[in-house]
Amino acid sequence: MMTPMTDAALLIPGSWLGMIGGGQLGRMFCHSAQSLGYKVAVLDPDTQSPAGAVADLHICAAYDDAQALVRLGELCQAVSTEFENVPAQSLLTLAQYTRVTPSGDAVGIVQDRIREKAFISQAGVPVAPYAAIESLDDLQAADSALFPGILKTARFGYDGKGQARVADRDQALAAFKEFGSQACVLEALQPLKSEISVVLARGLDDQVKTFPCARNEHRDGILAVSTVSAQFQDDAMSEQARQAAAAIARTLDYVGVLCVEFFILEDGRWLANEVAPRPHNSGHYTMNACVTSQFEQQARVMAALPLGDTQALCPSMMLNILGDIWFDAQGQMREPDWAALLAVPGVSLHLYGKTEARAGRKMGHVNIVGESDQQVRERTARAATALHIAFDHD
Ligand code: ATP
Ligand code: MG
């Protein structure tokens, strides 16, 4: 099942690390890798990309540009990705030149919800009842117990895109046609009590370290708030989720940082929703609350260094900053009140350097730490007020 590369060469600081994808995850990776002394080359077609702006080298080309891949592969002693929909073939091509983590094979599985669910199940981790839908016939034959359900395209979904809630088979047929009859999964709608996630890293030597579980709240299909409370860390559920995530990483023979999203159901059962083959928005709290951040961990895996300490030093919350807060109730542009935000104790601001604020666009996040869950909540409420972000915690 596994082929751990125990003799993987350690890359000394000063070596070049490569990143496919120039978004905010790549940017925060650059900062971490650079502070460990590495040089980073970013491949991204956008001249204005957040990571390209801070990388030591920005190769401005398509993710599947053959010449750019050769250049990246020849320059860098290790390459990773921050972008879920990176062409798996690009990772396979790069592997002819350099060390690539995660592998194109592992990413290829996770990019396809049908194969992803099969692997999660194979790891012994429960998933929602589902059926693979590759044709109208599959949908006609699907178990009626899957309704009401959610039809999700097997590939290229994110932030709730490529999904339709369907009350019955007729609605599912209509949604399937709307998606252009591409392969989908039909999942039974689950009664969710809450959503949690686990970020972990698996090294080239098969060592696995999980970060503490985050509890996640979404707004309009986009992560809004993550909470890593002191209380929740001792929870049996949290321990089970961390073990399940580690089992999934090993079953995928996944090397690198990944995130597993879980649903906790109203009756207390839990199941895995999906895997992201990269650092995750719900793991941003690690930048200020943990000894090692998820981005430093990604650099450590690439360089074959020992994985860092994943312990949380204190409770924390993370608020996402979307482009919406650059607009007032009348739709007029305004600058968010950063001074008011930064006057709140325990607050760290992370902005991604994106020039254009748009509704729903992830512009940055705020991490809030404190000595107790209650103190963190109070500070987060103040931070949210300063930025005009809705926040209604008890
Ligand atoms: P993201 O990029 O935000 O992770 P995504 O497009 O990959 O989103 P999912 O994570 O599968 O999609 O689903 C988005 C959200 O929809 C989930 O976080 C959850 O709130 C809800 N959801 C998804 N599947 C189910 C389900 N089977 N039952 C109930 N709610 C669901
Ligand atoms: Mg998701």
Short mmCIF file of C-alpha atoms and ligand atoms in Angstrom, two decimals:
data_model
loop_
_atom_site.label_atom_id
_atom_site.label_comp_id
_atom_site.label_asym_id
_atom_site.label_seq_id
_atom_site.Cartn_x
_atom_site.Cartn_y
_atom_site.Cartn_z
CA MET A 1 0.00 0.00 0.00
CA MET A 2 2.69 2.49 1.00
CA THR A 3 6.13 3.18 -0.30
CA PRO A 4 7.64 5.56 2.25
CA MET A 5 10.83 7.19 1.03
CA THR A 6 12.76 6.91 4.27
CA ASP A 7 15.98 7.96 2.57
CA ALA A 8 14.52 11.15 1.08
CA ALA A 9 17.23 13.79 0.82
CA LEU A 10 16.98 16.67 3.26
CA LEU A 11 17.02 20.01 1.48
CA ILE A 12 19.10 22.62 3.22
CA PRO A 13 17.95 26.23 3.58
CA GLY A 14 18.88 28.15 0.45
CA SER A 15 17.43 25.39 -1.75
CA TRP A 16 14.60 26.23 -4.12
CA LEU A 17 11.08 24.99 -3.37
CA GLY A 18 8.42 25.19 -6.08
CA MET A 19 4.73 25.97 -5.67
CA ILE A 20 2.07 25.43 -8.30
CA GLY A 21 -0.62 28.01 -7.74
CA GLY A 22 -0.24 31.64 -6.75
CA GLY A 23 -3.24 32.24 -4.49
CA GLN A 24 -3.26 33.17 -0.82
CA LEU A 25 -2.30 29.68 0.28
CA GLY A 26 0.80 29.91 -1.90
CA ARG A 27 1.55 33.37 -0.53
CA MET A 28 1.46 32.20 3.08
CA PHE A 29 3.56 29.20 2.08
CA CYS A 30 6.16 31.58 0.59
CA HIS A 31 6.34 33.56 3.83
CA SER A 32 6.87 30.42 5.91
CA ALA A 33 9.35 28.76 3.56
CA GLN A 34 11.31 32.00 3.21
CA SER A 35 11.51 32.44 6.95
CA LEU A 36 13.07 28.96 7.09
CA GLY A 37 15.63 30.26 4.57
CA TYR A 38 14.32 28.62 1.39
CA LYS A 39 13.82 30.28 -1.96
CA VAL A 40 10.42 29.82 -3.55
CA ALA A 41 9.40 29.73 -7.21
CA VAL A 42 5.68 30.09 -7.91
CA LEU A 43 3.98 28.96 -11.10
CA ASP A 44 0.80 30.92 -11.81
CA PRO A 45 -0.62 32.48 -14.98
CA ASP A 46 -1.85 35.62 -13.19
CA THR A 47 0.63 38.52 -13.33
CA GLN A 48 -0.98 39.91 -10.12
CA SER A 49 -1.14 36.69 -8.10
CA PRO A 50 -0.83 37.00 -4.29
CA ALA A 51 2.01 34.45 -4.12
CA GLY A 52 3.78 35.63 -7.26
CA ALA A 53 4.15 39.03 -5.60
CA VAL A 54 6.19 37.62 -2.69
CA ALA A 55 7.96 34.66 -4.34
CA ASP A 56 11.68 34.77 -5.13
CA LEU A 57 10.68 33.87 -8.67
CA HIS A 58 7.30 34.06 -10.36
CA ILE A 59 7.00 31.87 -13.43
CA CYS A 60 4.02 33.45 -15.11
CA ALA A 61 2.54 30.64 -17.22
CA ALA A 62 -0.33 28.18 -17.36
CA TYR A 63 -0.30 25.24 -14.91
CA ASP A 64 0.16 22.85 -17.81
CA ASP A 65 2.70 24.88 -19.80
CA ALA A 66 5.33 22.29 -20.76
CA GLN A 67 8.29 24.70 -20.81
CA ALA A 68 7.31 26.31 -17.52
CA LEU A 69 7.04 22.89 -15.87
CA VAL A 70 10.52 21.94 -17.06
CA ARG A 71 11.89 25.22 -15.75
CA LEU A 72 10.21 24.76 -12.37
CA GLY A 73 11.26 21.11 -12.18
CA GLU A 74 14.89 21.85 -13.04
CA LEU A 75 15.20 24.79 -10.65
CA CYS A 76 13.46 23.32 -7.61
CA GLN A 77 14.49 20.35 -5.51
CA ALA A 78 10.90 19.86 -4.36
CA VAL A 79 7.53 21.01 -5.67
CA SER A 80 4.08 21.14 -4.09
CA THR A 81 0.73 22.70 -4.85
CA GLU A 82 -1.73 25.01 -3.15
CA PHE A 83 -4.42 24.66 -5.74
CA GLU A 84 -7.04 21.96 -5.60
CA ASN A 85 -7.66 21.78 -9.31
CA VAL A 86 -4.02 21.68 -10.42
CA PRO A 87 -3.79 19.37 -13.43
CA ALA A 88 -2.70 16.05 -11.89
CA GLN A 89 -0.76 15.46 -15.10
CA SER A 90 1.44 18.50 -14.35
CA LEU A 91 2.45 16.90 -11.05
CA LEU A 92 3.21 13.62 -12.83
CA THR A 93 5.30 15.49 -15.43
CA LEU A 94 7.20 17.40 -12.74
CA ALA A 95 7.96 14.13 -10.95
CA GLN A 96 10.32 13.28 -13.83
CA TYR A 97 12.49 16.22 -12.75
CA THR A 98 12.07 16.66 -9.02
CA ARG A 99 10.41 15.53 -5.80
CA VAL A 100 6.69 16.20 -5.98
CA THR A 101 4.45 16.09 -2.92
CA PRO A 102 1.57 15.30 -2.92
CA SER A 103 1.85 12.95 -5.89
CA GLY A 104 -0.22 13.45 -9.02
CA ASP A 105 -1.87 10.11 -8.24
CA ALA A 106 -3.05 11.15 -4.77
CA VAL A 107 -4.25 14.55 -6.02
CA GLY A 108 -6.03 12.88 -8.94
CA ILE A 109 -8.05 10.76 -6.52
CA VAL A 110 -9.02 13.67 -4.30
CA GLN A 111 -10.04 15.79 -7.31
CA ASP A 112 -12.72 13.29 -8.22
CA ARG A 113 -15.49 12.98 -5.64
CA ILE A 114 -16.35 9.48 -6.84
CA ARG A 115 -12.84 8.11 -6.32
CA GLU A 116 -12.36 10.24 -3.20
CA LYS A 117 -15.38 8.71 -1.47
CA ALA A 118 -14.25 5.21 -2.39
CA PHE A 119 -10.85 5.85 -0.76
CA ILE A 120 -12.32 7.42 2.35
CA SER A 121 -14.54 4.36 2.79
CA GLN A 122 -11.56 2.10 2.17
CA ALA A 123 -9.79 3.85 5.05
CA GLY A 124 -12.64 2.68 7.27
CA VAL A 125 -14.08 6.18 7.65
CA PRO A 126 -17.84 6.67 7.17
CA VAL A 127 -19.23 8.92 4.40
CA ALA A 128 -22.81 10.04 3.68
CA PRO A 129 -24.86 7.53 1.66
CA TYR A 130 -24.19 8.34 -2.00
CA ALA A 131 -24.34 7.07 -5.55
CA ALA A 132 -21.99 7.78 -8.43
CA ILE A 133 -24.02 9.37 -11.23
CA GLU A 134 -22.43 9.13 -14.65
CA SER A 135 -25.60 9.00 -16.74
CA LEU A 136 -29.33 9.65 -16.61
CA ASP A 137 -29.77 5.89 -16.15
CA ASP A 138 -27.66 5.99 -12.97
CA LEU A 139 -29.94 8.70 -11.67
CA GLN A 140 -33.10 6.76 -12.56
CA ALA A 141 -31.66 3.76 -10.74
CA ALA A 142 -30.46 5.68 -7.65
CA ASP A 143 -31.88 4.58 -4.30
CA SER A 144 -34.85 6.75 -3.35
CA ALA A 145 -33.37 6.94 0.17
CA LEU A 146 -30.85 9.43 -1.30
CA PHE A 147 -33.61 12.07 -1.52
CA PRO A 148 -33.69 14.79 -0.42
CA GLY A 149 -30.08 15.03 -1.50
CA ILE A 150 -27.29 17.12 -2.96
CA LEU A 151 -26.04 16.57 -6.46
CA LYS A 152 -22.37 17.54 -6.68
CA THR A 153 -20.24 17.54 -9.80
CA ALA A 154 -17.46 14.99 -9.35
CA ARG A 155 -14.83 17.50 -10.42
CA PHE A 156 -14.02 21.22 -10.10
CA GLY A 157 -16.36 22.13 -7.25
CA TYR A 158 -15.33 24.63 -4.56
CA ASP A 159 -17.00 26.98 -2.10
CA GLY A 160 -20.33 25.24 -2.75
CA LYS A 161 -20.14 25.71 -6.54
CA GLY A 162 -21.18 22.82 -8.78
CA GLN A 163 -23.79 21.72 -6.25
CA ALA A 164 -27.56 21.58 -6.28
CA ARG A 165 -29.92 20.63 -3.48
CA VAL A 166 -32.52 18.29 -4.93
CA ALA A 167 -35.76 17.35 -3.21
CA ASP A 168 -36.58 14.46 -5.51
CA ARG A 169 -35.53 12.53 -8.61
CA ASP A 170 -37.10 15.02 -11.03
CA GLN A 171 -35.12 17.90 -9.56
CA ALA A 172 -31.98 15.77 -9.67
CA LEU A 173 -32.54 14.98 -13.36
CA ALA A 174 -32.95 18.68 -14.10
CA ALA A 175 -29.81 19.58 -12.12
CA PHE A 176 -27.79 16.83 -13.81
CA LYS A 177 -28.73 18.25 -17.23
CA GLU A 178 -27.92 21.75 -16.00
CA PHE A 179 -24.42 20.54 -15.11
CA GLY A 180 -24.06 19.37 -18.72
CA SER A 181 -24.49 15.67 -17.78
CA GLN A 182 -20.95 15.53 -16.36
CA ALA A 183 -20.14 12.86 -13.76
CA CYS A 184 -21.62 13.68 -10.35
CA VAL A 185 -22.26 12.17 -6.95
CA LEU A 186 -25.71 12.20 -5.43
CA GLU A 187 -25.46 12.41 -1.65
CA ALA A 188 -28.25 12.07 0.86
CA LEU A 189 -28.83 15.35 2.68
CA GLN A 190 -27.57 14.91 6.24
CA PRO A 191 -28.97 16.60 9.34
CA LEU A 192 -25.86 18.54 10.35
CA LYS A 193 -25.24 19.63 13.90
CA SER A 194 -21.84 21.06 13.14
CA GLU A 195 -18.87 20.89 10.81
CA ILE A 196 -15.28 20.32 11.83
CA SER A 197 -12.00 19.81 10.03
CA VAL A 198 -8.57 18.39 10.65
CA VAL A 199 -5.41 19.58 8.93
CA LEU A 200 -2.52 17.17 8.98
CA ALA A 201 0.85 16.55 7.44
CA ARG A 202 2.35 13.25 6.41
CA GLY A 203 6.07 13.22 5.79
CA LEU A 204 8.09 11.32 3.22
CA ASP A 205 8.99 8.94 6.06
CA ASP A 206 5.30 8.14 6.80
CA GLN A 207 5.26 10.22 9.99
CA VAL A 208 1.83 11.84 10.47
CA LYS A 209 1.03 14.86 12.65
CA THR A 210 -2.47 16.25 12.98
CA PHE A 211 -3.36 19.76 14.09
CA PRO A 212 -6.20 20.30 16.58
CA CYS A 213 -9.73 20.17 15.13
CA ALA A 214 -11.41 23.38 14.05
CA ARG A 215 -15.17 23.90 14.20
CA ASN A 216 -16.34 25.67 11.06
CA GLU A 217 -19.26 27.92 10.23
CA HIS A 218 -20.09 28.79 6.65
CA ARG A 219 -22.04 31.70 5.19
CA ASP A 220 -23.36 31.45 1.64
CA GLY A 221 -21.24 28.34 1.09
CA ILE A 222 -17.99 30.08 2.14
CA LEU A 223 -16.14 29.50 5.39
CA ALA A 224 -16.84 32.42 7.73
CA VAL A 225 -15.57 31.47 11.19
CA SER A 226 -13.34 28.69 12.57
CA THR A 227 -13.08 28.05 16.27
CA VAL A 228 -10.43 26.03 18.06
CA SER A 229 -11.67 26.00 21.61
CA ALA A 230 -9.75 24.65 24.57
CA GLN A 231 -12.76 22.57 25.58
CA PHE A 232 -13.21 20.92 22.20
CA GLN A 233 -9.64 19.65 22.12
CA ASP A 234 -10.31 17.16 24.89
CA ASP A 235 -13.42 15.94 23.18
CA ALA A 236 -13.54 12.25 22.14
CA MET A 237 -14.94 13.33 18.77
CA SER A 238 -11.93 15.50 18.10
CA GLU A 239 -9.58 12.58 18.77
CA GLN A 240 -11.57 10.28 16.48
CA ALA A 241 -11.53 12.85 13.69
CA ARG A 242 -7.76 13.22 13.97
CA GLN A 243 -7.31 9.46 13.77
CA ALA A 244 -9.72 9.17 10.85
CA ALA A 245 -7.88 11.92 8.97
CA ALA A 246 -4.56 10.13 9.52
CA ALA A 247 -6.07 6.85 8.25
CA ILE A 248 -7.30 8.62 5.11
CA ALA A 249 -3.86 10.15 4.44
CA ARG A 250 -2.20 6.74 4.75
CA THR A 251 -4.77 5.01 2.55
CA LEU A 252 -4.19 7.63 -0.14
CA ASP A 253 -0.42 7.26 0.38
CA TYR A 254 -0.60 11.03 0.61
CA VAL A 255 2.57 13.00 1.34
CA GLY A 256 2.14 16.67 2.25
CA VAL A 257 -0.44 18.78 4.04
CA LEU A 258 -4.10 17.92 3.66
CA CYS A 259 -7.41 18.74 5.28
CA VAL A 260 -10.35 16.46 5.95
CA GLU A 261 -13.78 18.06 6.47
CA PHE A 262 -16.20 16.19 8.72
CA PHE A 263 -19.91 16.49 9.43
CA ILE A 264 -21.24 15.90 12.93
CA LEU A 265 -24.85 14.81 12.71
CA GLU A 266 -27.70 15.69 15.01
CA ASP A 267 -27.78 12.16 16.45
CA GLY A 268 -24.07 12.35 17.33
CA ARG A 269 -22.79 10.21 14.46
CA TRP A 270 -20.09 11.75 12.30
CA LEU A 271 -18.77 11.24 8.79
CA ALA A 272 -16.12 12.57 6.46
CA ASN A 273 -17.26 15.00 3.76
CA GLU A 274 -14.22 15.65 1.62
CA VAL A 275 -10.47 16.00 1.45
CA ALA A 276 -8.53 19.07 0.29
CA PRO A 277 -5.02 18.21 -0.98
CA ARG A 278 -3.34 21.31 0.47
CA PRO A 279 -3.39 23.62 3.48
CA HIS A 280 -6.91 24.79 4.23
CA ASN A 281 -8.74 27.96 5.19
CA SER A 282 -9.84 26.28 8.44
CA GLY A 283 -6.16 25.74 9.32
CA HIS A 284 -5.19 29.42 9.19
CA TYR A 285 -5.48 29.63 12.96
CA THR A 286 -2.24 27.60 13.16
CA MET A 287 -0.34 30.74 12.07
CA ASN A 288 -0.88 32.36 15.45
CA ALA A 289 -2.11 29.67 17.83
CA CYS A 290 0.29 26.80 17.13
CA VAL A 291 4.01 26.29 17.44
CA THR A 292 4.20 25.36 13.74
CA SER A 293 1.80 26.73 11.11
CA GLN A 294 0.26 24.56 8.41
CA PHE A 295 2.41 26.43 5.86
CA GLU A 296 5.65 25.82 7.70
CA GLN A 297 4.59 22.18 7.94
CA GLN A 298 4.16 22.07 4.16
CA ALA A 299 7.70 23.45 3.71
CA ARG A 300 9.06 20.94 6.23
CA VAL A 301 7.49 18.02 4.33
CA MET A 302 8.94 19.26 1.05
CA ALA A 303 12.41 19.68 2.54
CA ALA A 304 12.21 16.27 4.31
CA LEU A 305 12.71 18.00 7.67
CA PRO A 306 11.11 16.63 10.84
CA LEU A 307 7.47 17.67 11.12
CA GLY A 308 6.87 20.54 13.53
CA ASP A 309 4.98 20.55 16.80
CA THR A 310 1.25 20.82 16.06
CA GLN A 311 0.15 21.68 19.55
CA ALA A 312 -2.15 24.69 20.00
CA LEU A 313 -0.71 27.01 22.63
CA CYS A 314 -4.04 28.71 23.32
CA PRO A 315 -7.65 28.77 22.13
CA SER A 316 -8.32 30.77 18.97
CA MET A 317 -10.82 31.87 16.38
CA MET A 318 -10.43 32.86 12.75
CA LEU A 319 -12.65 35.30 10.87
CA ASN A 320 -12.48 35.33 7.11
CA ILE A 321 -12.31 38.75 5.50
CA LEU A 322 -14.33 38.83 2.28
CA GLY A 323 -14.41 41.64 -0.24
CA ASP A 324 -17.91 42.55 0.98
CA ILE A 325 -16.57 44.67 3.82
CA TRP A 326 -15.07 47.15 1.35
CA PHE A 327 -18.63 48.24 0.56
CA ASP A 328 -21.10 50.04 2.79
CA ALA A 329 -24.87 49.45 2.90
CA GLN A 330 -25.29 51.79 -0.10
CA GLY A 331 -22.70 49.87 -2.11
CA GLN A 332 -20.15 52.70 -1.79
CA MET A 333 -16.51 51.67 -1.50
CA ARG A 334 -14.77 52.33 1.81
CA GLU A 335 -11.57 51.17 3.46
CA PRO A 336 -12.16 48.80 6.37
CA ASP A 337 -11.15 50.27 9.73
CA TRP A 338 -7.89 48.41 10.25
CA ALA A 339 -6.87 50.60 13.16
CA ALA A 340 -10.06 49.70 15.05
CA LEU A 341 -9.41 46.02 14.35
CA LEU A 342 -5.79 46.14 15.41
CA ALA A 343 -6.67 47.92 18.64
CA VAL A 344 -8.27 44.66 19.82
CA PRO A 345 -5.88 42.57 21.91
CA GLY A 346 -5.02 39.09 20.65
CA VAL A 347 -5.70 39.99 17.00
CA SER A 348 -3.43 39.20 14.03
CA LEU A 349 -4.33 40.47 10.58
CA HIS A 350 -3.37 38.58 7.44
CA LEU A 351 -4.19 40.26 4.12
CA TYR A 352 -3.43 38.58 0.83
CA GLY A 353 -2.43 41.61 -1.24
CA LYS A 354 -5.36 41.35 -3.65
CA THR A 355 -5.95 44.69 -5.30
CA GLU A 356 -9.62 44.34 -6.20
CA ALA A 357 -12.23 43.73 -3.50
CA ARG A 358 -15.28 41.84 -4.76
CA ALA A 359 -18.23 40.39 -2.87
CA GLY A 360 -17.45 36.83 -1.80
CA ARG A 361 -13.73 37.13 -2.62
CA LYS A 362 -11.35 35.99 0.11
CA MET A 363 -9.18 39.05 0.83
CA GLY A 364 -7.63 38.01 4.13
CA HIS A 365 -8.37 36.68 7.57
CA VAL A 366 -8.02 37.63 11.20
CA ASN A 367 -6.74 35.24 13.85
CA ILE A 368 -7.78 35.95 17.40
CA VAL A 369 -6.07 34.33 20.38
CA GLY A 370 -6.69 34.61 24.09
CA GLU A 371 -6.35 32.83 27.40
CA SER A 372 -9.81 31.28 27.51
CA ASP A 373 -12.60 30.40 25.09
CA GLN A 374 -14.65 33.21 26.54
CA GLN A 375 -11.92 35.80 26.14
CA VAL A 376 -11.35 34.69 22.55
CA ARG A 377 -15.08 35.01 21.81
CA GLU A 378 -15.25 38.49 23.31
CA ARG A 379 -12.24 39.64 21.34
CA THR A 380 -13.61 38.09 18.16
CA ALA A 381 -16.90 39.91 18.66
CA ARG A 382 -14.95 43.18 18.94
CA ALA A 383 -12.88 42.35 15.86
CA ALA A 384 -16.03 41.51 13.89
CA THR A 385 -17.68 44.77 14.94
CA ALA A 386 -14.61 46.75 13.87
CA LEU A 387 -14.80 45.19 10.41
CA HIS A 388 -18.62 45.13 10.05
CA ILE A 389 -18.62 41.34 9.88
CA ALA A 390 -21.74 39.61 11.22
CA PHE A 391 -20.94 37.57 14.32
CA ASP A 392 -23.56 36.28 16.73
CA HIS A 393 -21.86 33.94 19.16
CA ASP A 394 -23.11 33.36 22.67
P1 ATP B 1 -15.78 23.99 0.01
O1 ATP B 1 -14.87 24.42 -1.09
O2 ATP B 1 -16.33 25.15 0.79
O3 ATP B 1 -15.25 22.93 0.87
P2 ATP B 1 -17.30 22.33 -1.77
O4 ATP B 1 -17.83 23.00 -2.96
O5 ATP B 1 -16.11 21.49 -1.91
O6 ATP B 1 -17.10 23.42 -0.68
P3 ATP B 1 -18.73 20.55 0.05
O7 ATP B 1 -17.69 20.74 1.09
O8 ATP B 1 -18.96 19.18 -0.40
O9 ATP B 1 -18.48 21.47 -1.23
O10 ATP B 1 -20.11 21.16 0.56
C1 ATP B 1 -20.24 22.52 0.95
C2 ATP B 1 -21.15 22.62 2.16
O11 ATP B 1 -22.47 22.13 1.84
C3 ATP B 1 -20.71 21.76 3.33
O12 ATP B 1 -19.71 22.43 4.09
C4 ATP B 1 -22.03 21.55 4.06
O13 ATP B 1 -22.39 22.69 4.82
C5 ATP B 1 -23.03 21.43 2.94
N1 ATP B 1 -23.21 20.01 2.58
C6 ATP B 1 -22.48 19.31 1.68
N2 ATP B 1 -22.87 18.03 1.58
C7 ATP B 1 -23.89 17.88 2.45
C8 ATP B 1 -24.75 16.78 2.83
N3 ATP B 1 -24.62 15.57 2.28
N4 ATP B 1 -25.71 17.02 3.75
C9 ATP B 1 -25.86 18.25 4.31
N5 ATP B 1 -25.09 19.33 4.01
C10 ATP B 1 -24.12 19.16 3.09
MG MG B 2 -16.07 21.45 1.56
#
